[in-house]
Coordinates of C-alpha atoms in Angstrom, one line a residue:
Chain A
M1 CA 66.6 86.6 83.7
R2 CA 69.3 84.0 82.6
A3 CA 72.0 86.6 83.5
A4 CA 70.4 87.3 86.8
W5 CA 70.3 83.5 87.6
R6 CA 74.1 83.3 86.6
A7 CA 74.7 86.2 89.2
A8 CA 72.7 84.6 91.7
V9 CA 74.6 81.3 91.5
F10 CA 77.9 83.0 91.7
F11 CA 77.0 85.2 94.7
F12 CA 75.3 82.4 96.5
G13 CA 78.6 80.5 96.3
L14 CA 80.5 83.5 97.5
G15 CA 78.0 84.2 100.2
R16 CA 78.3 80.7 101.6
R17 CA 81.9 81.5 102.5
A18 CA 81.3 85.0 103.7
K19 CA 81.8 85.8 107.5
R20 CA 78.5 87.7 107.5
T21 CA 76.6 84.6 106.6
K22 CA 78.3 82.5 109.4
V23 CA 77.8 85.3 112.0
F24 CA 74.0 85.5 111.0
F25 CA 73.6 81.6 111.1
A26 CA 75.1 81.7 114.6
L27 CA 72.6 84.6 115.5
G28 CA 69.7 82.7 113.8
L29 CA 70.3 79.9 116.3
V30 CA 69.6 82.2 119.3
P31 CA 65.9 81.4 119.2
V32 CA 66.7 77.7 119.2
L33 CA 68.8 78.0 122.2
L34 CA 66.2 80.2 124.0
S35 CA 63.6 77.4 123.2
L36 CA 65.9 74.8 124.5
L37 CA 66.5 76.8 127.7
F38 CA 62.8 77.1 128.2
R39 CA 62.3 73.5 127.6
M40 CA 64.9 72.6 130.2
R41 CA 63.2 75.0 132.8
H42 CA 59.9 73.5 131.9
A43 CA 61.3 69.9 132.3
L44 CA 62.7 70.9 135.7
S45 CA 59.5 72.6 136.6
I46 CA 61.0 76.0 137.3
A47 CA 59.1 77.9 134.5
P48 CA 56.4 80.3 135.8
R49 CA 53.0 78.8 136.0
G50 CA 50.9 79.2 132.9
F51 CA 54.0 80.1 130.9
S52 CA 53.5 77.6 128.1
G53 CA 55.5 76.8 125.0
E54 CA 52.7 78.5 122.9
F55 CA 53.0 81.6 125.1
F56 CA 56.9 81.6 124.8
Y57 CA 56.7 81.1 121.0
S58 CA 54.2 84.0 120.4
N59 CA 55.6 86.4 122.8
V60 CA 59.4 85.8 122.8
I61 CA 60.4 83.9 119.7
L62 CA 58.1 85.6 117.1
P63 CA 58.8 89.1 118.4
F64 CA 62.6 88.3 118.3
Y65 CA 62.1 87.6 114.5
V66 CA 59.7 90.5 113.8
Q67 CA 61.5 93.1 115.7
F68 CA 65.1 92.1 115.5
L69 CA 66.4 89.2 113.4
V70 CA 64.3 90.1 110.3
L71 CA 65.4 93.6 110.3
M72 CA 69.1 92.8 111.1
L73 CA 69.2 90.2 108.3
A74 CA 67.6 92.5 105.8
L75 CA 69.9 95.4 106.8
F76 CA 73.1 93.5 106.6
F77 CA 72.5 91.4 103.6
G78 CA 70.6 94.2 101.8
T79 CA 73.0 96.9 102.0
S80 CA 75.8 94.6 101.2
V81 CA 74.4 93.9 97.7
V82 CA 75.9 96.9 96.2
L83 CA 78.1 98.4 98.9
E84 CA 80.2 95.3 99.5
E85 CA 81.3 95.4 95.9
V86 CA 82.0 99.2 96.0
E87 CA 83.8 99.1 99.3
G88 CA 85.7 95.9 98.5
R89 CA 86.5 97.3 95.0
T90 CA 85.4 94.2 93.4
L91 CA 82.8 96.0 91.5
A92 CA 85.1 96.2 88.4
Y93 CA 84.8 92.4 88.0
L94 CA 81.2 92.5 87.9
L95 CA 80.8 95.5 85.7
T96 CA 83.1 94.2 83.0
R97 CA 81.1 91.0 82.5
P98 CA 78.4 90.5 79.8
L99 CA 75.8 91.1 82.6
S100 CA 73.3 94.0 82.6
R101 CA 73.6 96.0 85.8
P102 CA 70.0 95.3 86.9
A103 CA 70.6 91.6 86.4
A104 CA 73.6 91.9 88.6
V105 CA 71.7 93.5 91.4
L106 CA 68.8 91.1 91.0
G107 CA 71.1 88.1 91.0
K108 CA 73.0 89.3 94.1
F109 CA 69.7 90.1 95.9
A110 CA 68.4 86.6 95.1
A111 CA 71.6 85.1 96.5
S112 CA 71.4 87.2 99.7
A113 CA 67.7 86.4 100.2
G114 CA 68.6 82.8 99.8
H115 CA 71.0 83.0 102.6
A116 CA 68.8 85.2 104.9
L117 CA 65.7 83.1 104.4
A118 CA 67.8 80.0 105.3
V119 CA 68.9 81.7 108.6
L120 CA 65.4 82.7 109.3
N121 CA 63.5 79.5 108.6
I122 CA 66.0 77.1 110.2
G123 CA 65.8 78.9 113.5
L124 CA 61.9 79.3 113.3
F125 CA 61.3 75.7 112.4
G126 CA 63.7 74.6 115.0
S127 CA 62.1 76.7 117.7
F128 CA 58.7 75.5 116.7
L129 CA 59.7 71.9 116.9
I130 CA 61.3 72.4 120.3
L131 CA 58.5 74.4 121.8
K132 CA 55.5 72.6 120.3
I133 CA 56.8 69.0 120.0
E134 CA 53.6 67.7 121.6
R135 CA 51.6 69.1 118.6
A136 CA 54.0 67.9 116.0
G137 CA 51.3 65.5 114.8
D138 CA 48.7 68.2 114.5
P139 CA 48.4 69.7 110.9
S140 CA 47.0 72.9 112.3
A141 CA 50.1 73.5 114.3
W142 CA 52.2 73.1 111.1
L143 CA 49.9 75.3 109.1
S144 CA 50.2 77.9 111.8
V145 CA 54.1 77.9 111.7
A146 CA 54.0 77.8 107.9
R147 CA 51.9 80.9 108.0
D148 CA 54.4 82.7 110.4
S149 CA 57.1 81.6 108.1
A150 CA 55.5 82.9 105.1
V151 CA 54.7 86.4 106.8
L152 CA 58.3 86.6 108.0
D153 CA 59.7 85.6 104.6
L154 CA 57.6 88.3 103.0
S155 CA 58.6 90.9 105.5
L156 CA 62.3 89.9 105.0
L157 CA 62.0 90.3 101.2
C158 CA 60.5 93.6 101.6
Y159 CA 63.0 95.0 104.0
L160 CA 65.9 93.4 102.1
S161 CA 64.8 95.1 98.9
L162 CA 64.5 98.4 100.7
F163 CA 68.0 98.1 102.0
T164 CA 69.3 96.9 98.7
L165 CA 68.0 100.2 97.2
M166 CA 69.4 102.1 100.0
G167 CA 72.9 100.5 99.5
T168 CA 72.9 101.6 95.8
F169 CA 72.9 105.3 96.7
V170 CA 73.6 105.9 100.4
K171 CA 77.3 105.5 101.6
R172 CA 76.5 104.9 105.2
A173 CA 73.5 102.7 104.5
I174 CA 73.9 100.7 107.7
F175 CA 73.6 103.7 110.0
F176 CA 70.6 105.2 108.1
G177 CA 69.1 101.6 108.0
L178 CA 69.5 101.3 111.9
L179 CA 67.8 104.7 112.2
F180 CA 64.9 103.5 110.0
C181 CA 64.6 100.2 111.8
F182 CA 64.6 101.2 115.4
G183 CA 63.6 104.8 114.8
W184 CA 61.0 105.3 112.2
E185 CA 59.5 101.9 112.2
N186 CA 58.9 102.0 115.9
V187 CA 58.0 105.6 116.4
I188 CA 55.5 105.8 113.5
A189 CA 53.4 103.0 114.9
F190 CA 52.3 105.4 117.8
F191 CA 51.1 108.0 115.3
P192 CA 47.3 108.4 114.9
G193 CA 45.5 108.2 111.7
L194 CA 46.9 106.9 108.4
T195 CA 50.5 107.9 109.4
Q196 CA 51.1 104.4 111.0
K197 CA 50.7 102.9 107.6
L198 CA 53.8 104.6 106.3
A199 CA 55.8 101.9 108.3
I200 CA 56.5 98.5 106.8
A201 CA 56.1 97.2 110.3
H202 CA 52.4 98.1 110.3
Y203 CA 51.7 95.5 107.4
V204 CA 53.9 92.8 108.9
K205 CA 52.1 93.2 112.2
S206 CA 48.8 93.2 110.5
L207 CA 49.5 89.7 109.2
I208 CA 50.4 88.3 112.6
P209 CA 47.3 87.1 114.4
Q210 CA 46.6 88.8 117.7
P211 CA 45.8 86.2 120.3
P212 CA 42.3 86.7 121.4
G213 CA 41.7 87.9 124.9
Q214 CA 45.5 88.3 125.6
T215 CA 46.3 91.4 127.4
F216 CA 50.0 91.2 126.8
S217 CA 51.8 90.9 123.5
F218 CA 54.9 92.5 122.1
L219 CA 53.6 92.4 118.6
R220 CA 50.3 94.0 119.3
L221 CA 49.3 97.0 117.0
M222 CA 48.8 100.2 118.6
L223 CA 45.9 101.2 116.3
E224 CA 43.8 99.4 113.6
P225 CA 45.5 96.6 111.6
S226 CA 45.2 96.6 107.7
P227 CA 43.2 93.7 106.1
P228 CA 45.6 90.7 105.6
L229 CA 45.2 90.6 101.8
F230 CA 45.9 94.4 101.5
A231 CA 49.0 93.9 103.8
V232 CA 50.4 91.1 101.6
L233 CA 49.8 93.1 98.5
I234 CA 51.5 96.2 99.9
L235 CA 54.6 94.1 101.2
A236 CA 54.8 92.4 97.7
G237 CA 54.3 95.5 95.9
L238 CA 57.0 97.4 97.9
T239 CA 59.4 94.6 97.3
V240 CA 58.9 94.8 93.6
V241 CA 59.1 98.6 93.6
F242 CA 62.2 98.9 95.8
L243 CA 63.9 96.2 93.7
A244 CA 63.1 97.9 90.3
A245 CA 64.4 101.1 91.9
A246 CA 67.6 99.5 93.0
G247 CA 68.2 98.2 89.5
L248 CA 67.4 101.5 87.9
V249 CA 69.7 103.4 90.3
F250 CA 72.5 100.9 89.9
S251 CA 72.3 101.0 86.1
Q252 CA 72.5 104.8 86.0
K253 CA 74.8 105.6 88.9
E254 CA 78.7 105.5 88.6
Y255 CA 80.6 104.3 91.5
V256 CA 83.9 106.1 92.1
T257 CA 86.4 104.3 94.2
E258 CA 88.5 106.8 96.2
N259 CA 92.3 106.8 95.6
Chain B
M1 CA 92.8 101.0 59.6
T2 CA 89.6 101.2 61.7
P3 CA 90.5 102.1 65.3
V4 CA 89.4 99.6 67.8
I5 CA 89.5 101.9 70.7
Q6 CA 88.3 105.5 70.0
T7 CA 87.6 108.4 72.2
R8 CA 86.4 111.8 71.0
K9 CA 87.1 114.8 73.2
L10 CA 86.6 112.6 76.3
S11 CA 86.5 114.6 79.5
K12 CA 85.7 113.5 83.0
W13 CA 85.3 115.7 86.2
Y14 CA 84.9 114.5 89.8
G15 CA 83.1 117.3 91.2
N16 CA 85.5 120.2 90.7
I17 CA 88.5 118.0 90.1
L18 CA 89.4 117.4 86.5
G19 CA 90.1 113.8 85.9
L20 CA 90.5 113.8 82.1
S21 CA 90.5 116.7 79.6
E22 CA 89.5 116.4 75.9
V23 CA 91.3 113.1 75.3
S24 CA 90.9 112.0 71.7
L25 CA 92.5 108.6 70.9
E26 CA 92.5 106.2 68.2
I27 CA 94.0 102.8 69.0
G28 CA 94.2 99.9 66.5
P29 CA 95.3 96.2 67.0
G30 CA 98.7 95.5 68.7
I31 CA 100.0 96.6 71.9
T32 CA 99.7 100.4 72.9
G33 CA 101.3 101.8 76.1
L34 CA 99.5 104.4 78.2
L35 CA 102.2 106.1 80.1
G36 CA 101.8 108.7 82.8
P37 CA 102.8 109.5 86.3
N38 CA 100.5 108.6 89.2
G39 CA 97.4 110.8 89.1
A40 CA 97.7 111.5 85.4
G41 CA 94.3 110.0 84.6
K42 CA 95.2 106.7 83.4
S43 CA 92.8 104.7 85.5
T44 CA 90.1 107.2 84.8
L45 CA 90.6 106.6 81.1
M46 CA 90.6 102.9 81.5
K47 CA 87.4 103.0 83.6
L48 CA 85.8 105.1 80.9
L49 CA 86.8 102.7 78.3
T50 CA 85.4 99.9 80.2
G51 CA 82.1 101.5 81.0
Q52 CA 82.6 101.8 84.7
L53 CA 82.5 105.5 84.6
K54 CA 80.3 107.9 82.4
P55 CA 82.0 110.6 80.4
S56 CA 81.3 114.1 81.5
L57 CA 81.8 115.2 78.0
G58 CA 82.8 113.3 74.7
R59 CA 82.4 109.8 73.5
V60 CA 84.0 106.3 73.9
L61 CA 83.7 103.8 71.2
L62 CA 85.0 100.3 71.4
A63 CA 84.7 98.3 68.3
G64 CA 82.5 100.8 67.0
E65 CA 80.0 100.7 69.9
G66 CA 79.2 102.9 72.8
V67 CA 80.4 101.1 76.1
W68 CA 78.3 102.6 79.0
N69 CA 75.5 100.0 79.8
N70 CA 76.4 97.8 76.8
P71 CA 77.0 94.5 78.6
A72 CA 77.1 92.4 75.4
L73 CA 80.3 94.2 74.4
F74 CA 82.1 92.6 77.5
R75 CA 82.3 89.3 75.7
R76 CA 84.9 91.0 73.6
I77 CA 86.7 92.9 76.4
G78 CA 89.1 91.8 79.1
Y79 CA 89.9 94.2 81.9
C80 CA 92.6 93.9 84.6
P81 CA 91.8 96.4 87.3
E82 CA 94.6 98.4 89.0
H83 CA 93.3 97.6 92.6
D84 CA 94.5 94.7 94.4
S85 CA 91.0 93.5 95.3
F86 CA 89.4 90.1 95.2
Y87 CA 86.8 87.9 96.7
E88 CA 89.4 86.9 99.4
D89 CA 87.5 83.9 100.6
T90 CA 87.5 82.0 97.4
T91 CA 90.3 80.1 95.9
G92 CA 92.0 81.1 92.7
R93 CA 90.0 78.4 90.8
Q94 CA 86.7 79.3 92.3
F95 CA 87.3 83.0 91.5
L96 CA 88.1 82.4 87.8
D97 CA 85.5 79.7 87.3
G98 CA 82.8 82.0 88.8
L99 CA 83.6 84.8 86.7
L100 CA 83.7 82.7 83.5
R101 CA 80.3 81.3 84.6
L102 CA 79.1 85.0 84.7
H103 CA 80.1 85.1 81.0
G104 CA 77.6 82.3 80.3
F105 CA 80.1 79.4 79.8
G106 CA 78.9 76.0 80.8
A107 CA 80.5 74.2 83.8
A108 CA 82.9 72.1 81.7
E109 CA 83.9 74.9 79.5
A110 CA 84.5 77.2 82.4
A111 CA 86.6 74.5 84.1
R112 CA 88.6 74.0 81.0
R113 CA 89.2 77.7 80.5
T114 CA 90.0 78.3 84.2
E115 CA 92.7 75.6 84.1
S116 CA 94.2 76.9 80.9
A117 CA 94.3 80.6 82.1
L118 CA 95.8 79.6 85.5
R119 CA 98.4 77.5 83.7
L120 CA 99.1 80.5 81.5
V121 CA 99.9 82.7 84.4
E122 CA 101.6 79.9 86.4
I123 CA 99.1 79.7 89.2
W124 CA 98.0 76.2 88.4
G125 CA 99.2 74.1 91.3
D126 CA 98.1 76.8 93.8
E127 CA 94.6 76.9 92.3
N128 CA 92.9 75.4 95.3
R129 CA 94.5 77.8 97.8
L130 CA 92.5 80.8 99.2
I131 CA 93.3 84.1 97.4
R132 CA 94.0 85.8 100.6
G133 CA 97.0 83.7 100.9
Y134 CA 98.4 84.5 97.6
S135 CA 101.6 86.6 97.2
R136 CA 101.4 90.0 95.5
G137 CA 102.8 88.6 92.4
M138 CA 100.2 85.7 92.3
R139 CA 97.4 88.1 92.9
Q140 CA 98.6 90.3 90.1
R141 CA 98.8 87.3 87.7
L142 CA 95.4 86.2 88.8
K143 CA 94.0 89.7 87.8
V144 CA 95.6 89.3 84.4
A145 CA 94.2 85.7 84.1
Q146 CA 90.6 86.8 84.7
A147 CA 91.1 89.4 82.1
L148 CA 92.0 87.0 79.3
A149 CA 90.3 83.7 80.3
H150 CA 87.3 84.5 78.0
D151 CA 89.7 85.1 75.1
P152 CA 88.8 88.7 74.4
E153 CA 89.8 90.7 71.3
I154 CA 90.4 93.8 73.4
L155 CA 92.5 93.8 76.5
I156 CA 92.6 96.7 78.8
L157 CA 95.3 96.3 81.5
D158 CA 95.6 98.8 84.2
E159 CA 99.2 98.8 85.7
P160 CA 99.4 94.9 85.3
L161 CA 103.2 95.0 86.3
N162 CA 102.5 96.8 89.5
G163 CA 104.0 95.0 92.6
L164 CA 105.7 92.3 90.6
D165 CA 109.3 91.3 91.1
P166 CA 111.6 91.5 88.1
L167 CA 111.1 87.8 87.1
G168 CA 107.3 88.2 87.5
K169 CA 107.4 91.3 85.4
R170 CA 109.4 89.5 82.8
K171 CA 106.8 86.7 82.7
I172 CA 103.8 89.1 82.4
I173 CA 105.6 91.1 79.7
R174 CA 106.4 88.0 77.7
L175 CA 102.7 86.9 78.0
I176 CA 101.3 90.3 76.9
K177 CA 103.6 90.2 74.0
E178 CA 102.3 86.6 73.1
L179 CA 98.7 87.8 73.4
K180 CA 99.4 90.4 70.7
A181 CA 99.1 87.6 68.2
G182 CA 95.6 87.0 66.9
N183 CA 95.0 90.6 66.0
R184 CA 94.2 91.5 69.5
T185 CA 94.1 95.2 70.7
I186 CA 95.9 95.7 74.0
L187 CA 96.1 98.8 75.9
V188 CA 98.5 98.7 78.8
S189 CA 99.1 101.5 81.4
S190 CA 102.1 102.1 83.5
H191 CA 103.9 104.9 85.2
V192 CA 107.3 103.2 84.6
L193 CA 108.9 104.2 81.2
P194 CA 111.1 101.1 80.9
E195 CA 108.2 98.7 81.5
V196 CA 106.2 100.3 78.7
E197 CA 109.3 100.3 76.6
A198 CA 109.7 96.6 77.1
L199 CA 106.1 96.1 75.8
T200 CA 105.7 98.3 72.8
R201 CA 107.0 101.2 70.8
D202 CA 103.5 102.7 70.4
I203 CA 102.7 104.9 73.3
R204 CA 100.4 107.6 74.6
L205 CA 101.6 110.0 77.1
L206 CA 99.1 111.2 79.6
H207 CA 99.9 114.1 81.9
Q208 CA 97.3 115.9 84.2
G209 CA 94.5 114.5 82.3
K210 CA 95.7 115.4 78.8
I211 CA 97.4 113.4 76.0
I212 CA 100.7 115.3 75.6
A213 CA 102.4 113.1 73.2
A214 CA 101.5 110.1 71.1
G215 CA 103.5 107.8 68.8
D216 CA 106.7 105.9 68.7
I217 CA 108.5 105.7 71.9
H218 CA 111.9 106.4 70.3
D219 CA 110.7 109.7 68.8
I220 CA 109.4 110.6 72.2
R221 CA 112.6 109.6 73.8
D222 CA 114.5 111.9 71.2
L223 CA 112.3 114.7 72.3
I224 CA 113.2 114.0 75.8
D225 CA 116.8 113.8 75.0
A226 CA 116.8 117.2 73.6
H227 CA 116.6 118.3 77.2
P228 CA 119.6 118.1 79.5
H229 CA 119.6 115.3 82.2
V230 CA 120.7 115.9 85.7
V231 CA 123.1 113.4 87.1
A232 CA 124.5 113.6 90.8
L233 CA 127.7 111.8 91.6
R234 CA 129.6 111.4 94.9
C235 CA 133.3 110.5 94.6
D236 CA 136.6 111.0 96.5
R237 CA 138.0 113.7 94.2
P238 CA 135.1 115.7 92.7
R239 CA 137.3 118.6 91.4
K240 CA 139.5 116.4 89.3
L241 CA 136.4 114.6 87.9
A242 CA 134.7 118.0 87.3
A243 CA 137.8 119.3 85.4
R244 CA 137.8 116.2 83.2
L245 CA 134.1 116.1 82.6
M246 CA 134.0 119.8 81.4
E247 CA 136.2 118.8 78.5
E248 CA 133.4 116.5 77.2
P249 CA 131.1 118.3 74.7
H250 CA 127.9 116.7 76.0
V251 CA 128.5 117.9 79.6
L252 CA 126.9 121.3 79.9
K253 CA 127.2 122.4 83.5
V254 CA 128.9 121.2 86.7
H255 CA 127.9 122.2 90.2
F256 CA 129.8 121.4 93.5
G257 CA 127.7 120.4 96.4
P258 CA 128.5 119.4 100.0
D259 CA 130.5 116.2 100.9
G260 CA 131.9 115.7 97.4
L261 CA 128.7 115.7 95.6
L262 CA 128.9 116.8 92.0
T263 CA 125.8 117.7 90.2
L264 CA 126.0 118.0 86.4
E265 CA 123.8 118.4 83.3
T266 CA 124.4 116.5 80.1
D267 CA 122.4 116.7 76.8
N268 CA 123.4 113.0 75.9
R269 CA 122.6 110.8 78.8
D270 CA 123.6 107.6 77.0
L271 CA 127.0 109.0 75.9
F272 CA 127.7 110.3 79.5
F273 CA 127.0 107.0 81.1
G274 CA 128.7 105.0 78.3
G275 CA 132.0 107.0 78.9
L276 CA 131.9 107.1 82.6
P277 CA 133.4 103.9 83.6
A278 CA 136.5 104.6 81.4
L279 CA 136.8 108.0 83.1
V280 CA 136.7 106.5 86.5
V281 CA 139.5 104.0 85.6
E282 CA 141.5 106.7 83.8
L283 CA 141.3 109.0 86.9
D284 CA 141.5 106.1 89.5
L285 CA 138.4 107.5 91.3
E286 CA 136.2 106.0 94.0
I287 CA 132.6 106.6 93.0
E288 CA 130.4 106.3 96.2
E289 CA 127.1 107.1 94.7
I290 CA 125.4 107.9 91.2
T291 CA 121.9 109.2 91.1
S292 CA 119.7 110.8 88.3
P293 CA 117.5 113.2 90.3
D294 CA 115.2 113.7 87.2
D295 CA 115.4 110.3 85.8
N296 CA 111.8 109.6 86.5
L297 CA 108.7 109.9 84.7
Q298 CA 107.5 113.0 86.3
A299 CA 110.8 114.8 85.3
V300 CA 110.2 113.6 81.7
F301 CA 106.7 115.1 81.8
D302 CA 107.9 118.2 83.3
Y303 CA 110.3 118.7 80.3
L304 CA 107.6 117.8 77.9
V305 CA 105.1 120.3 79.3
G306 CA 107.8 122.8 79.7
K307 CA 108.1 123.3 83.3

């Protein structure tokens, strides 16, 4: 664990200076900008009637996270854990240190997770404050955003570990990752029976409360949601399994750089 | 003497391509040169020695231990990769300090070692510049610095002189020779014969994935000298020069080419080049060009493998 911590500190420092982190920090501010725009329209009384901050948060901001930003953060940070080292030919520096291979993967995963979670939460809490400023004194509002944050964090870690695993053995991991995110994860949700449970998105959406009586929601489940505790256990379990598999693959696989 | 680096019938295939074939080596303390043309398998061997690749067949032992998935061994090994690759958005100091922290050194010790290593390779002064702004020579020296900053007993340097100017080469050669002290085992690869010659007399010749000669460089040179060398000369009066050269016992053949080009074979290259200036003065010739078409490592290997 000490070695993984050393690797995490090293890669966290490297990641702060990486272009990818800067681009995603900018992308992470999109919900904040959208919230600001909404607020301005509201202040100018040009927002549609009944289109409240609450509604905007649940139907625009949250779907943006669940269906786009979480996936993109996980895909680009996750696949880069190993692929970046292989393609950048810096793997030799890592493999010739007194650092076990699983510790190196775990450390870089932790560093990537740190950056991705920061991007996610800064935007989420920023949007919340802008859209629900009137309820800033209400503990239940904070509880609600904390719950959303926890769900998004858990889903991010789950996807991140999956793409970390994918990056250890698939060369065009981003391409296949995109297929997974916008193909499999969306299509499978419309399948009847237990098939929908083969998508990570099913468990994520099971944890997001469906507003009662609301006829329209981007995040509504097509079929039956799983119980919340079961969904949490599945997401946490998958994270552990994907990470362990990534460590195992990385410790057994040799990476040949092309000359 | 117990060998520090040992391989037994080491082979490596990349799919159907043979990278290394039944290489058995025993290398002890001191500097050993690994010489071979591009594509000979030098980098493959070095990656196998540093546990980056798994052998297809055979064994690798460093200090008596297997190297694949043996991270503890890397406290004792320093490796300089061939590729010019770095974490470009870091400074030289951050790069080295970070790698030392991966070794488990505390902040103060890592900082001290970083400064010491950067001073040794003469980058101190540019330590806070981004690596992407470093010259090729500085990058090469930084790679050497990261290999030796943790003070390893075994140094494996893959083409450390690549891309350096003559002055830079001289500095690194001097540094490697200084590192020899303290009973270190240093394996240096190169495809340039004079570079290796400047570093050590103990060499291993690698060709098409096989060790074809091992031992003292002078013995190998003698072996090479047993074969004729080809020299091409362009001058104003090639016939006169040819007639005079044919009187020399070490000149075996002379061939006339277009535009005054004279191609000759000699079995004593040193004697030929030693006597040439006197001959030019004696005959009052104007030499436009002298080349040795086979004075390269590939030709040497071709001789040795009997092509």
